[in-house]
Amino acid sequence: MPTLFGPYTSFSKQYLQTHAIPDAHPTDIFALAVTPSQVLSASGSSNIRIYSTKGQIIHADTPEDEHPYPLVQTLEKVHPLGCHHICTSLDGRTAASAGFGGELNIWTCSEEGSWTLKGTITPEPKKAGEHWALALSENGQYLACTTHDGRINVYDTSTISSEGKAEKITQYETKGSLGMSVDLSSNGSMTASGHQNGSIYIFNNTTSRMAHSLSGLIKPVRSVRFSPACRYLAAAGDARIIALYDTQSGEQIANLTGHASWIMSVDWNWSGEYLLSGGYDGKAKIWSVERRECVATQTESEKCLWTVKWLPKAASARNETFVTAGAGKGLAFYREASGT
Amino acid sequence: MPYDTKTNIAGEIPNSVQEKIGLIFQGLNRDLLEQRDGLALTLRTRTRQASSSSHENGNARDVKFRRLCFPGRGVEDAWRFTVVLRMLELVHEALSTGKTLSKRDIYYRDPALFGSQTHVDRYIDDIAFTFDVPRSALNVTAVAKGLILGAVTFCRRDGSNANAAVDREGVLVPPLSELLSVSMKAVKWVLVIEKEASFRSLASSNFWDRLSTEGVLLTGKGYPDIATRALLRFLSEPSPQNGFASPPVYGLVDFDPDGLAILATYKHGSFALAHENSSLQVPQLKWLGLRSEHILMESDDPHASQGLMMLTPRDRGKARKMLERSVPGSISGALEADSEEWRGALQVMLMLNVKAELQLLDAQSGGVSELLESYLAMQSRYTASLTRNLHVDSP
């Protein structure tokens, strides 16, 4: 513990790149989603690729497996114009992906870990491509989806029909600015959205009303994430700061500064102690939420990191792992070095 | 009037427009320091015939004065004040750096503020009228299709010659039917520029002073006409008429769906009609900029961030249609690699939800010339290394 009079010690952590999958896709990787045993990657190409994270060696000091993250499935030609968002439910059984053509695909995972298409929600011809960012509820029943004109549509994925329709159970209206990011709290009680014009909203899913309109970022909000215990909301984007809000009071409780460029993606670790963020300049940062400071920075290249994700903590894992992807077209896995 | 255009603080009479603008800003600065209520500028405007508010200017026959206040009575007032102030700033910048701006240039430096070209045209004339100088004295020119400038000499069918290097403003693209041949021995590269404004700013830069003997600049002013495309093909495709020259061709367009569509027009015509356009295509055209990596996200410079705009619903719709038209497999083999780069750019644009005009580079130090020069240097190093490798054994 640093004292008031003692020398200031900065608590830093060390992460090592443990594995890389170069050229996982032929184009930019725009989104990653994780389940307890897999990583799903979506890109400008028409395929979704799935890598297994099971059976990897957990301790950094033991020898590496040659293929710790093997490719286990490729969903071929599922988004003809490319795929911009993908998300999974917490239980890892459902996934949703959104394509540049405006189509939404809903996927289910078998016990063996193989994905099949459950159904497609096709846009009405006149409003082609209006869906943008996605989030699934804990068990995958509800899919929240932002639109170009600022709405958040919530679909019941259990009602999906072969004609490409699903029942819309709620529609949240905002001021008409593109919804760039969306999240559902793990307890299912709240929806949050971040918009092009800097607005951030929290909605109460029970009453279907807006609970908070959060101020503070002004510039496009590219990522919003609820903490695992649903107490905080992290929001980040072109303002180059990560803003933390108390989800009950709506008050802004912290600003994490240090990114020199746009922040494209943020993610909480399983315990809510750390935040991971990825920037347009290719830098990934790990933040201690308690200390309100950056504890590690990773620079692989100067290429944009469209997406960064912690892998869910496996029961036996001692050191946490995260994965980054973006304009570099590959996946990079990092693990906290032992003994820090 | 909160400021006095007649004398400055030292009592001297300002003689240049630059000084006059300086005085206006001094005046505003003083008002701010003395915490007066509101700021104001006065413009001398020409009365317009068939003016909608003719009863107001009935007694001022030729000239009326218009007071622009900030914050003023409403959003309109504040906007008007801001527009004029921003234009004065740009004119001042043009005068102090000795660069010439076109009206279109001014508009593109801050399209979000100006809203439309007509506003810029009107206020620039009013500003010139206020200072009682011709518009050219503000270093602002009007915009005239297809211009070419550089080290080429056209030989016409009637026997006359025309050198495209004589006038820095460039010469109008000659119709191909009039040309017998073109001499381009000195030409090392051809640069195609989307907009006339950028063409002009490049033509008046130091960069062009150094490289005018080895390069050609060409603009089709937006979507190019057939004559411009035909000429570009004529210059870049080896034939007896152009001395079997095949200089590399680079393209500089806006980072928006239209910019990419314009680039594709030069390269392939339209994707849909690619097979019919083979006589106008320039498939070797390389996309120099503006690319997403040229957009400085780190920058706190307000000028740089002002150049960035969000995509409109029309832009997003256009980008999506362009993606649909270039689905892999729908295009023949040779275009496949091109369309991949092109699709990637469109997707990134949609993801960022950002577009940027070429003029963004003008606001950055070095601008277009630095980008081009570093690219040309890289190319020549590459060529040199190839040549060296061929002579690996020589001492």
XYZ file of C-alpha atoms in Angstrom:
735
model
C 0.000 0.000 0.000
C 1.496 3.392 -0.880
C 1.305 5.867 2.015
C 0.720 9.571 1.690
C 4.396 10.267 2.279
C 5.957 7.295 0.684
C 7.031 7.088 -2.874
C 4.193 6.669 -5.285
C 3.980 3.156 -6.547
C 1.979 2.411 -9.573
C 0.413 -1.003 -9.590
C 1.022 -2.362 -12.990
C 0.223 -5.728 -14.390
C 1.938 -7.683 -17.068
C 0.234 -9.444 -19.895
C 1.954 -11.618 -22.445
C 0.760 -12.521 -25.847
C 0.377 -16.282 -25.639
C -1.015 -17.023 -29.039
C -1.908 -15.402 -32.328
C -4.018 -16.585 -35.203
C -2.844 -14.518 -38.166
C -5.189 -13.976 -41.099
C -8.131 -15.527 -39.323
C -10.243 -13.636 -41.846
C -9.313 -12.068 -45.209
C -10.691 -8.692 -44.083
C -11.029 -6.569 -40.948
C -12.509 -8.464 -37.996
C -15.312 -6.261 -36.747
C -16.658 -8.270 -33.819
C -15.889 -11.092 -31.420
C -18.204 -12.937 -29.068
C -17.255 -15.481 -26.418
C -18.912 -18.429 -24.717
C -17.471 -20.466 -21.840
C -15.721 -22.671 -24.384
C -15.472 -20.763 -27.670
C -14.619 -17.528 -29.482
C -16.798 -16.488 -32.432
C -15.347 -14.031 -34.946
C -17.201 -11.930 -37.526
C -15.615 -9.881 -40.295
C -16.056 -8.111 -43.601
C -16.057 -11.530 -45.269
C -19.220 -13.626 -45.433
C -18.027 -16.292 -42.961
C -18.256 -16.576 -39.184
C -15.435 -18.558 -37.614
C -15.496 -20.396 -34.307
C -12.444 -21.264 -32.228
C -12.385 -23.548 -29.229
C -10.935 -22.202 -25.984
C -11.397 -25.462 -24.112
C -8.550 -27.636 -23.080
C -5.986 -24.866 -23.273
C -3.109 -24.934 -20.856
C -3.818 -22.527 -18.033
C -0.415 -21.958 -16.409
C 1.912 -19.625 -18.248
C 4.999 -21.480 -17.036
C 4.073 -24.805 -18.519
C 4.850 -25.502 -22.150
C 2.468 -24.220 -24.769
C 0.134 -26.375 -26.643
C 0.762 -25.871 -30.322
C -2.851 -25.130 -31.116
C -4.465 -23.867 -27.964
C -7.338 -22.269 -29.906
C -8.168 -24.577 -32.773
C -10.690 -23.593 -35.436
C -13.653 -25.880 -34.835
C -16.321 -24.563 -37.186
C -16.825 -22.111 -40.060
C -20.309 -20.863 -40.830
C -19.835 -20.264 -44.530
C -21.415 -17.531 -46.618
C -23.892 -16.596 -43.935
C -23.629 -12.812 -44.425
C -23.047 -12.104 -48.148
C -22.035 -8.451 -47.620
C -20.011 -9.083 -44.454
C -20.927 -9.128 -40.777
C -20.554 -6.104 -38.504
C -21.778 -7.328 -35.103
C -21.960 -10.652 -33.296
C -22.980 -11.429 -29.731
C -23.684 -14.437 -27.539
C -25.901 -15.099 -24.547
C -24.157 -15.574 -21.196
C -25.075 -19.258 -21.117
C -23.267 -19.671 -24.421
C -26.181 -21.422 -26.116
C -27.412 -18.647 -28.406
C -25.629 -16.232 -30.747
C -26.875 -13.417 -32.967
C -25.058 -11.825 -35.904
C -25.883 -8.761 -37.995
C -24.822 -8.337 -41.613
C -24.176 -5.236 -43.747
C -27.174 -6.229 -45.839
C -29.379 -5.641 -42.795
C -30.123 -9.279 -41.964
C -30.013 -10.714 -38.434
C -29.090 -14.367 -37.955
C -29.902 -16.233 -34.764
C -27.748 -19.283 -33.955
C -28.065 -22.105 -31.453
C -25.284 -24.234 -30.078
C -25.566 -27.959 -29.513
C -24.225 -29.780 -26.426
C -21.201 -30.747 -28.531
C -20.476 -27.084 -29.330
C -21.593 -26.996 -32.922
C -23.663 -24.053 -34.197
C -26.720 -24.189 -36.428
C -28.955 -21.444 -37.799
C -32.139 -21.066 -35.815
C -33.616 -18.413 -38.010
C -33.141 -15.077 -39.768
C -34.884 -11.803 -39.132
C -34.952 -10.058 -42.501
C -35.474 -6.328 -42.733
C -38.540 -4.959 -44.453
C -37.437 -4.004 -47.974
C -37.861 -0.274 -47.447
C -35.873 -0.188 -44.266
C -33.059 -2.415 -45.469
C -30.048 -2.482 -43.221
C -31.480 -0.530 -40.408
C -30.293 -2.880 -37.666
C -26.915 -2.133 -36.163
C -25.573 -3.149 -32.720
C -26.742 -6.278 -30.852
C -27.053 -7.763 -27.360
C -28.630 -10.999 -26.120
C -30.177 -11.690 -22.722
C -28.656 -14.220 -20.320
C -30.560 -17.227 -21.710
C -30.715 -15.887 -25.260
C -34.465 -15.368 -25.365
C -34.352 -11.615 -25.892
C -32.344 -9.808 -28.538
C -31.833 -6.062 -28.269
C -30.917 -4.361 -31.502
C -30.221 -0.700 -32.239
C -31.263 1.023 -35.444
C -29.917 3.841 -37.619
C -32.618 6.165 -36.424
C -31.969 5.714 -32.717
C -34.508 3.081 -31.743
C -33.756 -0.066 -29.747
C -35.901 -3.029 -30.810
C -36.206 -6.012 -28.485
C -37.176 -9.295 -30.168
C -38.261 -12.583 -28.645
C -35.984 -15.076 -30.412
C -38.225 -18.003 -29.437
C -40.903 -16.689 -31.797
C -38.711 -16.550 -34.875
C -40.552 -17.772 -37.958
C -39.444 -19.207 -41.261
C -40.701 -16.042 -43.025
C -37.974 -14.047 -41.320
C -40.061 -12.464 -38.594
C -39.852 -12.469 -34.820
C -42.144 -10.886 -32.294
C -40.995 -7.448 -31.243
C -41.746 -7.221 -27.534
C -40.488 -3.700 -26.847
C -39.309 -0.702 -28.773
C -37.386 2.050 -27.016
C -37.375 5.445 -28.691
C -34.518 7.922 -28.453
C -33.699 11.156 -30.231
C -32.986 9.665 -33.636
C -29.214 9.324 -33.520
C -27.619 6.042 -34.755
C -27.382 3.496 -31.932
C -23.704 2.481 -32.087
C -23.703 0.195 -29.058
C -26.124 -1.688 -26.827
C -25.991 -4.014 -23.815
C -28.377 -5.983 -21.605
C -27.605 -6.361 -17.895
C -26.926 -9.932 -16.774
C -29.910 -9.848 -14.392
C -32.118 -8.873 -17.294
C -33.486 -5.729 -15.656
C -31.797 -3.060 -17.797
C -30.935 -2.165 -21.407
C -28.273 0.444 -22.190
C -27.532 2.129 -25.502
C -24.797 4.473 -26.758
C -25.379 6.775 -29.723
C -23.578 8.707 -32.455
C -24.432 12.035 -30.875
C -22.913 11.079 -27.510
C -26.154 10.172 -25.763
C -26.218 7.201 -23.396
C -29.495 5.787 -22.102
C -30.446 3.184 -19.519
C -33.928 1.644 -19.870
C -35.842 -0.303 -17.260
C -36.955 -3.538 -18.896
C -39.747 -4.143 -16.376
C -41.507 -0.844 -16.976
C -40.223 -0.434 -20.571
C -39.318 3.158 -19.738
C -36.171 5.194 -19.855
C -34.527 5.164 -16.426
C -31.585 7.481 -17.102
C -30.288 9.736 -19.818
C -26.564 9.923 -19.049
C -24.516 12.933 -19.943
C -20.829 13.409 -20.292
C -19.384 12.053 -23.524
C -20.746 14.372 -26.277
C -18.949 12.380 -29.007
C -19.987 9.030 -30.567
C -20.352 6.240 -27.984
C -18.931 3.053 -29.553
C -19.261 0.700 -26.600
C -21.501 0.336 -23.542
C -21.175 -2.548 -21.065
C -22.863 -3.374 -17.754
C -20.577 -4.690 -15.010
C -21.173 -8.352 -14.108
C -23.072 -7.390 -10.934
C -25.055 -4.774 -12.914
C -23.959 -1.997 -10.572
C -21.992 0.020 -13.099
C -22.194 0.911 -16.754
C -18.992 1.566 -18.678
C -19.299 3.723 -21.799
C -16.570 4.776 -24.227
C -15.985 6.094 -27.720
C -14.569 9.044 -29.611
C -14.251 11.151 -26.455
C -11.267 8.866 -25.651
C -12.381 8.353 -22.063
C -14.178 5.488 -20.369
C -17.026 6.884 -18.297
C -18.343 4.829 -15.399
C -21.924 5.375 -14.255
C -23.849 4.081 -11.259
C -26.784 2.281 -12.858
C -29.161 3.013 -9.960
C -28.546 6.735 -9.494
C -27.415 7.453 -13.046
C -24.504 9.434 -11.678
C -21.143 9.457 -13.340
C -18.692 8.085 -10.807
C -15.438 8.037 -12.743
C -13.614 8.975 -15.918
C -10.781 6.722 -17.017
C -8.384 8.729 -19.160
C -5.326 7.553 -21.030
C -6.365 6.466 -24.503
C -4.898 8.774 -27.130
C -7.408 7.826 -29.787
C -10.995 6.670 -30.246
C -12.050 3.774 -28.014
C -13.777 1.126 -30.128
C -14.607 -1.512 -27.532
C -14.706 -2.111 -23.750
C -15.314 -5.248 -21.692
C -15.499 -6.169 -17.959
C -13.666 -9.175 -16.588
C -15.766 -11.814 -14.769
C -15.297 -10.275 -11.334
C -15.867 -6.660 -12.345
C -12.438 -5.661 -11.033
C -10.897 -4.901 -14.399
C -11.917 -3.255 -17.623
C -10.370 -3.996 -20.979
C -10.475 -1.432 -23.782
C -9.278 -1.345 -27.382
C -8.451 1.777 -29.415
C -8.417 2.921 -33.033
C -4.640 3.252 -32.701
C -4.227 -0.483 -31.940
C -3.632 -0.085 -28.209
C -5.387 -2.332 -25.706
C -5.533 -1.173 -22.087
C -6.426 -2.907 -18.843
C -7.891 -0.711 -16.113
C -8.241 -1.334 -12.392
C -11.765 -0.237 -11.559
C -10.949 0.243 -7.863
C -7.832 2.325 -8.525
C -9.396 4.118 -11.493
C -6.210 3.773 -13.475
C -4.652 1.959 -16.359
C -2.559 -0.969 -15.126
C -1.335 -2.346 -18.449
C -1.099 -1.326 -22.102
C -0.570 -3.700 -25.013
C 0.482 -2.537 -28.467
C 0.676 -5.162 -31.137
C 0.432 -2.841 -34.126
C -1.006 0.523 -35.076
C -4.028 -1.114 -36.647
C -7.463 -0.437 -35.281
C -8.762 -2.863 -32.647
C -12.436 -3.142 -33.514
C -13.090 -5.530 -30.651
C -11.561 -6.745 -27.370
C -12.972 -9.459 -25.082
C -12.040 -11.223 -21.852
C -12.444 -14.958 -22.049
C -14.848 -16.178 -19.357
C -12.958 -17.421 -16.326
C -12.634 -21.160 -16.474
C -12.986 -22.859 -13.115
C -9.365 -23.906 -12.975
C -7.889 -20.753 -14.526
C -5.450 -18.886 -12.366
C -4.561 -16.199 -14.835
C -7.065 -14.384 -16.959
C -6.944 -14.265 -20.710
C -8.261 -11.773 -23.243
C -8.460 -11.690 -27.004
C -8.201 -8.775 -29.443
C -9.017 -8.432 -33.153
C -9.447 -5.730 -35.746
C -7.899 -4.271 -38.894
C -4.947 -6.660 -38.452
C -7.261 -9.495 -39.595
C -5.960 -11.903 -36.922
C -6.813 -12.866 -33.361
C -4.327 -12.230 -30.555
C -4.629 -13.879 -27.130
C -3.032 -12.390 -24.006
C -2.664 -13.821 -20.526
C -1.634 -12.204 -17.295
C 1.941 -13.178 -16.497
C 2.365 -15.340 -13.401
C 3.639 -13.735 -10.214
C 2.285 -10.239 -10.729
C -20.146 49.340 -34.265
C -18.014 47.672 -31.648
C -14.922 48.001 -33.753
C -13.479 50.647 -35.970
C -12.314 49.610 -39.372
C -10.749 52.978 -40.025
C -7.916 52.904 -37.554
C -6.159 50.357 -35.455
C -4.896 50.834 -31.920
C -1.808 52.712 -33.078
C -3.957 55.017 -35.195
C -2.614 53.850 -38.511
C -4.870 53.339 -41.451
C -4.912 49.672 -42.396
C -4.264 49.152 -46.070
C -4.545 45.454 -46.693
C -7.548 43.210 -46.340
C -5.452 41.040 -44.072
C -4.942 43.919 -41.659
C -8.574 44.846 -41.801
C -9.564 41.335 -40.823
C -6.935 41.434 -38.084
C -8.564 44.609 -36.755
C -11.990 43.033 -36.703
C -10.670 40.180 -34.613
C -8.874 42.629 -32.331
C -12.140 44.454 -31.873
C -14.012 41.311 -31.010
C -11.260 40.318 -28.646
C -11.549 43.684 -26.886
C -15.295 43.270 -26.559
C -14.796 39.888 -24.997
C -12.190 41.158 -22.554
C -14.378 44.090 -21.526
C -17.246 41.671 -21.119
C -19.659 43.611 -23.256
C -23.030 42.112 -23.948
C -22.799 40.262 -27.165
C -20.549 40.612 -30.180
C -21.394 42.161 -33.504
C -20.079 42.451 -37.052
C -21.363 44.776 -39.727
C -21.553 43.679 -43.339
C -22.179 45.948 -46.301
C -24.466 44.041 -48.621
C -25.642 44.745 -52.127
C -29.370 45.116 -52.482
C -30.817 42.315 -54.446
C -33.455 42.907 -57.012
C -36.792 41.324 -56.254
C -35.712 41.068 -52.663
C -38.237 39.339 -50.473
C -37.923 42.086 -47.875
C -38.127 45.032 -50.254
C -40.074 47.219 -47.834
C -37.129 47.163 -45.456
C -34.478 48.389 -47.813
C -36.680 50.811 -49.656
C -34.705 53.814 -48.448
C -31.273 52.321 -48.891
C -31.107 52.112 -52.618
C -27.742 50.632 -53.464
C -26.201 49.619 -50.221
C -27.494 48.390 -46.966
C -25.718 47.548 -43.801
C -26.434 44.396 -42.017
C -25.539 43.891 -38.393
C -24.734 40.356 -37.356
C -24.896 39.777 -33.634
C -23.787 37.013 -31.352
C -25.543 35.427 -29.541
C -28.269 37.501 -31.253
C -31.944 36.859 -31.152
C -31.938 33.214 -32.129
C -30.095 30.293 -33.598
C -30.170 31.917 -37.057
C -28.380 35.037 -35.844
C -25.714 33.046 -34.070
C -25.212 30.853 -37.135
C -24.878 33.844 -39.468
C -22.330 35.444 -37.197
C -20.371 32.202 -36.967
C -20.420 31.709 -40.730
C -19.023 35.149 -41.441
C -16.444 34.860 -38.690
C -15.286 31.461 -39.951
C -15.051 32.786 -43.500
C -13.043 35.779 -42.355
C -10.715 33.386 -40.576
C -10.290 31.274 -43.721
C -9.702 34.331 -45.909
C -7.150 35.595 -43.420
C -5.422 32.226 -43.481
C -5.434 32.214 -47.285
C -3.964 35.716 -47.402
C -1.309 35.075 -44.797
C -0.148 31.807 -46.345
C -0.461 33.130 -49.884
C -2.672 30.223 -50.924
C -5.669 30.619 -53.188
C -8.978 29.175 -52.098
C -11.995 28.498 -54.252
C -15.513 29.094 -53.018
C -15.943 25.356 -53.073
C -12.819 25.014 -50.922
C -14.265 27.280 -48.296
C -17.473 25.291 -48.229
C -15.644 21.986 -47.862
C -13.509 23.230 -45.019
C -16.620 23.235 -42.838
C -19.640 21.849 -44.699
C -21.452 21.126 -41.448
C -21.395 24.821 -40.570
C -22.046 26.376 -43.985
C -24.816 23.962 -44.888
C -24.773 24.764 -48.573
C -22.548 26.265 -51.246
C -24.959 29.126 -51.903
C -24.431 30.516 -48.412
C -20.686 30.591 -48.982
C -21.079 32.244 -52.397
C -23.304 34.954 -50.988
C -21.266 35.787 -47.936
C -17.934 35.792 -49.729
C -19.305 38.399 -52.145
C -20.639 40.383 -49.208
C -17.280 40.252 -47.477
C -15.498 41.443 -50.618
C -18.082 44.229 -50.968
C -17.632 45.243 -47.338
C -13.885 45.636 -47.807
C -14.522 47.274 -51.161
C -12.171 44.947 -53.030
C -12.678 42.450 -55.832
C -13.104 38.872 -54.704
C -9.710 37.939 -56.074
C -8.150 40.249 -53.471
C -9.408 37.842 -50.841
C -7.451 35.051 -52.590
C -10.759 33.409 -53.423
C -11.616 32.209 -56.927
C -14.819 30.962 -58.483
C -15.108 27.439 -59.745
C -15.393 26.831 -63.567
C -15.293 20.520 -66.217
C -12.087 18.603 -66.527
C -8.772 20.374 -65.968
C -5.263 19.217 -66.666
C -1.944 20.688 -65.636
C 1.593 19.460 -66.083
C 4.394 18.331 -68.334
C 2.389 17.313 -71.378
C 2.128 18.899 -74.806
C -0.890 18.179 -76.956
C -0.519 18.090 -80.711
C -3.838 18.939 -82.325
C -5.184 17.760 -85.657
C -5.045 21.282 -86.957
C -1.282 21.259 -86.410
C -1.195 23.524 -83.365
C 0.418 22.605 -80.081
C -0.866 23.217 -76.575
C 1.302 22.939 -73.516
C -0.575 22.058 -70.322
C 2.136 23.547 -68.130
C 1.853 27.168 -69.149
C -1.034 28.179 -66.930
C -1.040 27.274 -63.257
C -4.808 27.289 -63.285
C -4.634 24.319 -65.651
C -6.183 23.973 -69.102
C -9.542 22.527 -69.965
C -9.399 18.906 -71.006
C -9.315 18.844 -74.825
C -11.712 16.526 -76.625
C -9.876 13.414 -77.798
C -11.226 13.842 -81.325
C -9.124 16.982 -81.705
C -5.878 15.329 -80.672
C -3.332 13.784 -82.996
C -0.773 12.871 -80.375
C 0.567 13.848 -77.011
C 4.130 14.334 -75.935
C 4.764 13.197 -72.385
C 8.448 12.216 -72.290
C 9.019 13.887 -68.947
C 5.954 12.491 -67.210
C 6.703 10.137 -64.320
C 3.235 9.982 -62.806
C -0.367 11.157 -63.206
C -2.434 12.220 -60.229
C -6.220 12.226 -60.532
C -7.957 14.482 -58.034
C -11.659 14.343 -57.258
C -12.190 18.022 -56.685
C -11.124 21.158 -58.432
C -10.498 22.885 -55.127
C -7.832 20.345 -54.136
C -6.447 20.463 -57.669
C -5.948 24.190 -57.339
C -4.486 24.132 -53.894
C -1.982 21.505 -55.026
C -1.182 23.464 -58.189
C -0.316 26.522 -56.128
C 1.779 24.669 -53.544
C 5.557 24.491 -53.209
C 5.216 20.842 -53.988
C 4.158 21.641 -57.501
C 7.067 24.067 -57.886
C 9.387 21.131 -57.368
C 7.529 18.464 -59.308
C 5.735 20.263 -62.128
C 8.356 19.036 -64.598
C 7.619 15.352 -63.977
C 3.949 15.100 -63.055
C 0.469 15.622 -64.405
C -2.534 16.715 -62.356
C -6.014 15.935 -63.605
C -9.447 16.618 -62.175
C -12.890 15.766 -63.470
C -14.600 17.966 -60.869
C -16.584 15.286 -59.127
C -17.936 12.431 -61.220
C -15.788 12.682 -64.367
C -17.232 13.246 -67.813
C -16.366 11.020 -70.756
C -13.793 13.479 -72.116
C -11.802 13.467 -68.879
C -11.888 9.692 -68.603
C -10.961 9.275 -72.249
C -7.996 11.619 -71.827
C -6.757 9.795 -68.717
C -6.907 6.523 -70.617
C -5.121 8.140 -73.566
C -2.327 9.378 -71.300
C -1.831 6.165 -69.357
C -2.337 3.411 -71.939
C 0.776 2.865 -74.112
C 0.073 3.676 -77.734
C 1.950 5.199 -80.675
C 0.058 8.427 -80.076
C 1.418 8.935 -76.558
C 4.930 7.640 -77.279
C 4.149 4.313 -75.601
C 4.062 5.962 -72.198
C 2.507 4.144 -69.260
C 3.014 6.329 -66.224
C 1.590 5.145 -62.887
C -1.759 6.748 -62.094
C -2.789 7.723 -58.581
C -6.202 8.767 -57.319
C -7.032 11.195 -54.543
C -10.708 11.249 -53.504
C -12.851 12.026 -50.473
C -13.308 9.392 -47.783
C -17.022 8.917 -48.451
C -19.182 6.653 -50.626
C -19.173 9.189 -53.466
C -15.379 9.467 -53.386
C -15.044 5.702 -53.775
C -17.694 5.677 -56.500
C -15.763 8.372 -58.384
C -12.533 6.402 -58.045
C -14.365 3.326 -59.386
C -15.708 5.389 -62.279
C -12.187 6.321 -63.402
C -10.997 2.770 -62.922
C -13.805 0.665 -64.298
C -16.627 2.889 -65.353
C -19.471 1.448 -63.430
C -19.129 -2.046 -62.021
C -22.400 -3.018 -63.644
C -21.294 -1.911 -67.119
C -17.623 -2.803 -66.789
C -17.616 -4.820 -70.032
C -18.970 -1.912 -72.068
C -16.519 0.633 -70.762
C -13.256 -1.009 -71.630
C -12.159 1.882 -73.846
C -12.429 4.318 -70.956
C -11.039 2.194 -68.138
C -7.837 2.869 -66.259
C -7.550 -0.298 -64.160
C -4.011 0.486 -62.970
C -5.268 3.536 -61.065
C -4.005 3.299 -57.494
C -6.006 4.607 -54.569
C -3.702 7.037 -52.794
C -6.244 8.611 -50.436
C -8.181 9.643 -48.558
C -7.993 6.449 -46.503
C -9.218 5.751 -43.030
C -5.618 5.819 -41.793
C -5.241 9.430 -42.903
C -7.888 10.518 -40.475
C -6.052 11.622 -37.393
C -8.102 10.347 -34.489
C -5.461 11.378 -31.980
C -5.566 14.962 -32.966
C -6.980 17.572 -30.641
C -6.666 20.081 -33.442
C -10.155 21.471 -33.965
C -9.498 22.007 -37.673
C -8.792 18.337 -38.168
C -11.849 17.221 -36.227
C -14.015 19.794 -38.010
C -13.221 18.061 -41.274
C -14.777 14.839 -40.004
C -18.497 14.398 -40.456
C -20.920 11.651 -39.652
C -22.491 9.678 -42.478
C -25.981 10.773 -43.442
C -28.732 8.183 -43.965
C -28.201 8.781 -47.703
C -24.491 8.002 -47.378
C -25.214 4.806 -45.443
C -27.806 3.748 -48.009
C -25.409 4.470 -50.866
C -22.570 2.558 -49.199
C -24.841 -0.429 -48.659
C -25.995 -0.411 -52.300
C -22.380 -0.215 -53.438
C -21.599 -3.238 -51.232
C -24.521 -5.128 -52.737
C -23.327 -4.391 -56.255
C -19.850 -5.706 -55.554
C -20.677 -9.017 -53.888
C -17.803 -11.427 -54.487
C -18.524 -13.683 -57.432
C -20.750 -11.120 -59.130
C -17.744 -9.504 -60.790
C -15.296 -10.944 -63.239
C -11.892 -12.117 -62.039
C -9.689 -9.101 -62.804
C -11.820 -6.780 -60.741
C -12.078 -9.161 -57.807
C -8.986 -7.973 -55.941
C -9.967 -4.348 -56.492
C -13.449 -4.845 -55.272
C -12.104 -6.448 -52.109
C -10.159 -3.336 -51.164
C -13.140 -1.275 -52.119
C -15.599 -3.302 -50.040
C -13.255 -3.175 -47.071
C -13.166 0.615 -47.298
C -16.953 0.849 -47.466
C -17.367 -1.459 -44.475
C -14.879 0.511 -42.398
C -16.677 3.705 -43.355
C -19.983 2.250 -42.158
C -18.408 0.973 -38.943
C -16.777 4.289 -38.126
C -19.836 6.159 -39.369
C -17.461 8.888 -40.433
C -16.589 10.604 -43.688
C -13.934 13.165 -44.501
C -13.272 15.557 -47.345
C -9.911 15.884 -49.082
C -9.620 19.368 -47.669
C -9.062 17.714 -44.306
C -5.487 17.258 -45.469
C -5.142 20.999 -46.059
C -5.734 21.582 -42.379
C -2.961 19.166 -41.444
C 0.637 20.190 -41.715
C 2.114 19.135 -45.012
C -1.275 18.250 -46.414
C -1.745 16.586 -49.753
C 1.768 17.328 -50.956
C 3.417 15.484 -48.072
C 1.215 12.456 -48.588
C 1.965 12.348 -52.286
C 5.646 13.043 -51.877
C 6.135 10.304 -49.301
C 4.275 7.921 -51.571
C 6.344 8.844 -54.611
C 9.538 8.545 -52.569
C 8.455 5.117 -51.375
C 7.768 4.050 -54.953
C 11.103 5.287 -56.224
C 12.960 3.607 -53.337
C 11.148 0.432 -54.253
C 12.125 0.801 -57.887
C 15.691 1.628 -56.876
C 15.914 -1.446 -54.698
C 14.663 -3.537 -57.574
C 17.328 -2.041 -59.795
C 19.987 -2.621 -57.139
C 18.983 -6.214 -56.764
C 19.485 -6.668 -60.448
C 23.101 -5.532 -60.043
C 23.853 -7.406 -56.892
C 27.311 -8.442 -57.980
C 28.598 -5.017 -58.960
C 30.827 -3.422 -56.270
